[in-house]
mmCIF file of C-alpha atoms in Angstrom:
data_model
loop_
_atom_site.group_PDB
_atom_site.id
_atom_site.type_symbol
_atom_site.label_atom_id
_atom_site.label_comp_id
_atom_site.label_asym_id
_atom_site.label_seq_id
_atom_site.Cartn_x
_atom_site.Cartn_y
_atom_site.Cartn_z
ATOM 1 C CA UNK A 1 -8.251 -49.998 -47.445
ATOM 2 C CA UNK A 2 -5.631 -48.223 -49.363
ATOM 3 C CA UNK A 3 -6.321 -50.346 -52.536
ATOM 4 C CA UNK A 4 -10.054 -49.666 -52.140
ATOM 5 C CA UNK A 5 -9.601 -46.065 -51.659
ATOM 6 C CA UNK A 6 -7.291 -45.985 -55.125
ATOM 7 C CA UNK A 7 -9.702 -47.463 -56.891
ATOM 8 C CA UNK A 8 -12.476 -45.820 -56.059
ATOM 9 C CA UNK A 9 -10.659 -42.011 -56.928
ATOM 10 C CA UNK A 10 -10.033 -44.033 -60.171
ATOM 11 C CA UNK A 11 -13.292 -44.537 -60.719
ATOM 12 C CA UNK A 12 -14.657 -41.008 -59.978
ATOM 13 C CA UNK A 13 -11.795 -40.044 -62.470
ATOM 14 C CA UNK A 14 -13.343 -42.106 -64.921
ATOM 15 C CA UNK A 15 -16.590 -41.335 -64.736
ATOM 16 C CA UNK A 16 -15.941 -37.160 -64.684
ATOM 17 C CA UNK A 17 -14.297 -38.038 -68.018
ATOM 18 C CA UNK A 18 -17.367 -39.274 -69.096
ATOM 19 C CA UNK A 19 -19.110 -36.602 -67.774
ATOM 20 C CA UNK A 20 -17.169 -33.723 -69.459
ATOM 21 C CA UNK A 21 -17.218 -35.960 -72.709
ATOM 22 C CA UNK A 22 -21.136 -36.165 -72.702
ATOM 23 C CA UNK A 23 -21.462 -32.374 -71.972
ATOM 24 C CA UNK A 24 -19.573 -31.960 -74.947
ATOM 25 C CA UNK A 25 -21.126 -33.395 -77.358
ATOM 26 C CA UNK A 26 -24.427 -32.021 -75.239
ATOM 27 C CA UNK A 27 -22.857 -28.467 -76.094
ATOM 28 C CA UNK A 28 -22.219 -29.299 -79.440
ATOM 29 C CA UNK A 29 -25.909 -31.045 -80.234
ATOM 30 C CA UNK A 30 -27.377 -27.596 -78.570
ATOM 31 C CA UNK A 31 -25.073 -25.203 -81.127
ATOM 32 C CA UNK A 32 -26.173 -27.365 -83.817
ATOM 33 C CA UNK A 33 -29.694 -27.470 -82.986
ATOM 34 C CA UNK A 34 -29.514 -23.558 -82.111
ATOM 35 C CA UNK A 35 -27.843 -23.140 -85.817
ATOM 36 C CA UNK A 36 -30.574 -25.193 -87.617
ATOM 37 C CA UNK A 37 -33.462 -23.141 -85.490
ATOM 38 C CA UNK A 38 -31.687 -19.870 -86.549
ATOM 39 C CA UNK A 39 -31.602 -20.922 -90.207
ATOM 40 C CA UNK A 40 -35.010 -21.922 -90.395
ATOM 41 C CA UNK A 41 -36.171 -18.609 -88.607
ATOM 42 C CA UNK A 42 -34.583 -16.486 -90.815
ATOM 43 C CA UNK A 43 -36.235 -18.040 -93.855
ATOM 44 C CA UNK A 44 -39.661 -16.995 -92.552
ATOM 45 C CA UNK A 45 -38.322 -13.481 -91.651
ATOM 46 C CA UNK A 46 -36.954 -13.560 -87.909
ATOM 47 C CA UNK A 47 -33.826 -14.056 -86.633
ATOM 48 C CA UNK A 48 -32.285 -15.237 -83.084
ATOM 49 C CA UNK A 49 -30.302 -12.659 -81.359
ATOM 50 C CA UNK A 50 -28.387 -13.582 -78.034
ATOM 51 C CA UNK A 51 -29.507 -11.957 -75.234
ATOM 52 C CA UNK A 52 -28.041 -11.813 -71.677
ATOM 53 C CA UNK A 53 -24.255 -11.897 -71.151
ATOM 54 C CA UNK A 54 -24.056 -15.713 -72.190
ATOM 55 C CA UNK A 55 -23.310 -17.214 -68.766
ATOM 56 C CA UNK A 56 -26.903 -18.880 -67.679
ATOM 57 C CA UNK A 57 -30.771 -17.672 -68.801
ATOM 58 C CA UNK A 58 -32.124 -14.527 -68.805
ATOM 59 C CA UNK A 59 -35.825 -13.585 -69.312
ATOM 60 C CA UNK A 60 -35.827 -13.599 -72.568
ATOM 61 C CA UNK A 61 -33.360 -16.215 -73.781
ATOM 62 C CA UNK A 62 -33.526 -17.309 -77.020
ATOM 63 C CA UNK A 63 -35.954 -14.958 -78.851
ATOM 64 C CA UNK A 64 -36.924 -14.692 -81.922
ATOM 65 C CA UNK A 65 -36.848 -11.370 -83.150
ATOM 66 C CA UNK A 66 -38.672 -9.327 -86.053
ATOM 67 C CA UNK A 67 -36.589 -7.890 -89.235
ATOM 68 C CA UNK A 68 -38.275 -4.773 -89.875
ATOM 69 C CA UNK A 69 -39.257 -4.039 -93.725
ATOM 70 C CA UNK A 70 -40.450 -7.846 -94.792
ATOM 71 C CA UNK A 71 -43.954 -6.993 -95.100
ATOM 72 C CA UNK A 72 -44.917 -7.656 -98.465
ATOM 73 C CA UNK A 73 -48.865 -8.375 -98.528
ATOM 74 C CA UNK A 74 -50.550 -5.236 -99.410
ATOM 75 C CA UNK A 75 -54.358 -5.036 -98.060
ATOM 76 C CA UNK A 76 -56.575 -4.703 -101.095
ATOM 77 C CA UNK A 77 -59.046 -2.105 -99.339
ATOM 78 C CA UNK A 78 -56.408 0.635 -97.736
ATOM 79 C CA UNK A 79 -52.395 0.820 -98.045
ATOM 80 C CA UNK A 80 -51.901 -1.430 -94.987
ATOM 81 C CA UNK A 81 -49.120 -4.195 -95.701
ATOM 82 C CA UNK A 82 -48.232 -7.167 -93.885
ATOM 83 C CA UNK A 83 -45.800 -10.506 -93.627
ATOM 84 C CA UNK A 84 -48.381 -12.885 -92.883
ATOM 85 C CA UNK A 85 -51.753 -13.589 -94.420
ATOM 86 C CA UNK A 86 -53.364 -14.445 -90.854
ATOM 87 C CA UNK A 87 -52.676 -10.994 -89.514
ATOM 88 C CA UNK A 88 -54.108 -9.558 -93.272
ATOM 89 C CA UNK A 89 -57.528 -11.687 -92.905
ATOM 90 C CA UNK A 90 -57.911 -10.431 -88.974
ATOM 91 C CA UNK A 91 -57.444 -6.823 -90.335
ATOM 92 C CA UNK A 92 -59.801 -7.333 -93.181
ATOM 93 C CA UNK A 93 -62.126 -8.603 -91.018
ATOM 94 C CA UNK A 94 -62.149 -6.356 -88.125
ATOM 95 C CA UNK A 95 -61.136 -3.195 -90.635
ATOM 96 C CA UNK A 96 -63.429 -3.461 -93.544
ATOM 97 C CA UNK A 97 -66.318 -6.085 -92.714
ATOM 98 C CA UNK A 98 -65.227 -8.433 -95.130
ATOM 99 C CA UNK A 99 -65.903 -11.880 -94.164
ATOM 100 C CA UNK A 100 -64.929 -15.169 -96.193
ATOM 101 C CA UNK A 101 -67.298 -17.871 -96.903
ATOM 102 C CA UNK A 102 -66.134 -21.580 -95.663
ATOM 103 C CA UNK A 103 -65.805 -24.095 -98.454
ATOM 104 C CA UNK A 104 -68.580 -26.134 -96.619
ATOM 105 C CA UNK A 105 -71.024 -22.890 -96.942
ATOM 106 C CA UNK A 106 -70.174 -22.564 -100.606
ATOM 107 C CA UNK A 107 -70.510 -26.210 -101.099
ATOM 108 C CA UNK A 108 -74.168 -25.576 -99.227
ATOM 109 C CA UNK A 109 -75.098 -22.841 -101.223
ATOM 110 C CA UNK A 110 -74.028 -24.988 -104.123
ATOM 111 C CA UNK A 111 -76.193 -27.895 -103.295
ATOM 112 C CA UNK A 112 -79.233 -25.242 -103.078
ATOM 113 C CA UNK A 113 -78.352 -23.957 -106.356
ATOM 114 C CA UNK A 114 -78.430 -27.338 -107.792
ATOM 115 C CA UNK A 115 -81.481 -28.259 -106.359
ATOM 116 C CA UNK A 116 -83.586 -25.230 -107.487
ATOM 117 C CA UNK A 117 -82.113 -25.540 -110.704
ATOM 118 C CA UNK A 118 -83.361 -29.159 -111.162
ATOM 119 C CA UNK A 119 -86.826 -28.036 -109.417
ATOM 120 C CA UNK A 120 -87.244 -24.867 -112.332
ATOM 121 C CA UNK A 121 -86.296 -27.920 -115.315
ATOM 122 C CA UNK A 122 -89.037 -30.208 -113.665
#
């Protein structure tokens, strides 16, 4: 009994070992991965600031953040400037009434321009 109890505690031993060893490398593939997320953020203009005290999640863990003064993209109707050309097209849309055209509508309204040019030759 003796014997079996040993080698059982040996066992757990060995396989808390393991356990620590995979939460290493668990806590290193998560610094990496946070490291690569950070980089790639900051090349589009945010940046990940820790938040909390470190020790578990908080409600906003892992946020990504805004750096003030990127916005390059100047409206062309009023002094408005912004980082992304989404936000630029909502504004100029809701803003000034401009409205773009879909490629398919200017490839319609190229087809009828075609057409009524080869009607006026005939």
């Amino acid at each position: 009994m003796v014997d079996r109890l040993v080698k059982t505690l040996g066992a757990l031993a060995r396989d808390r070992q393991a356990l620590q060893r995979k939460e290493q490398q668990l806590a290193h593939r998560q610094r990496q991965l946070i490291k690569d997320l950070s980089t790639m953020l900051h090349g589009i203009g945010y940046t990940l600031r820790p938040s909390g005290n470190g020790q578990g999640s908080s409600g906003s863990a892992g946020e990504a953040l805004r750096i003030p003064g990127r916005k390059v993209i100047k409206c062309p109707k009023c002094d408005r400037r912004f980082a992304h050309r989404l936000p630029l097209a909502r504004h100029l849309s809701a803003s000034h009434g401009m409205k773009k055209t879909s490629s398919a509508q200017k490839g319609a309204q190229a087809r009828r321009t075609k057409r009524k040019a080869a009607r006026a030759r005939s």
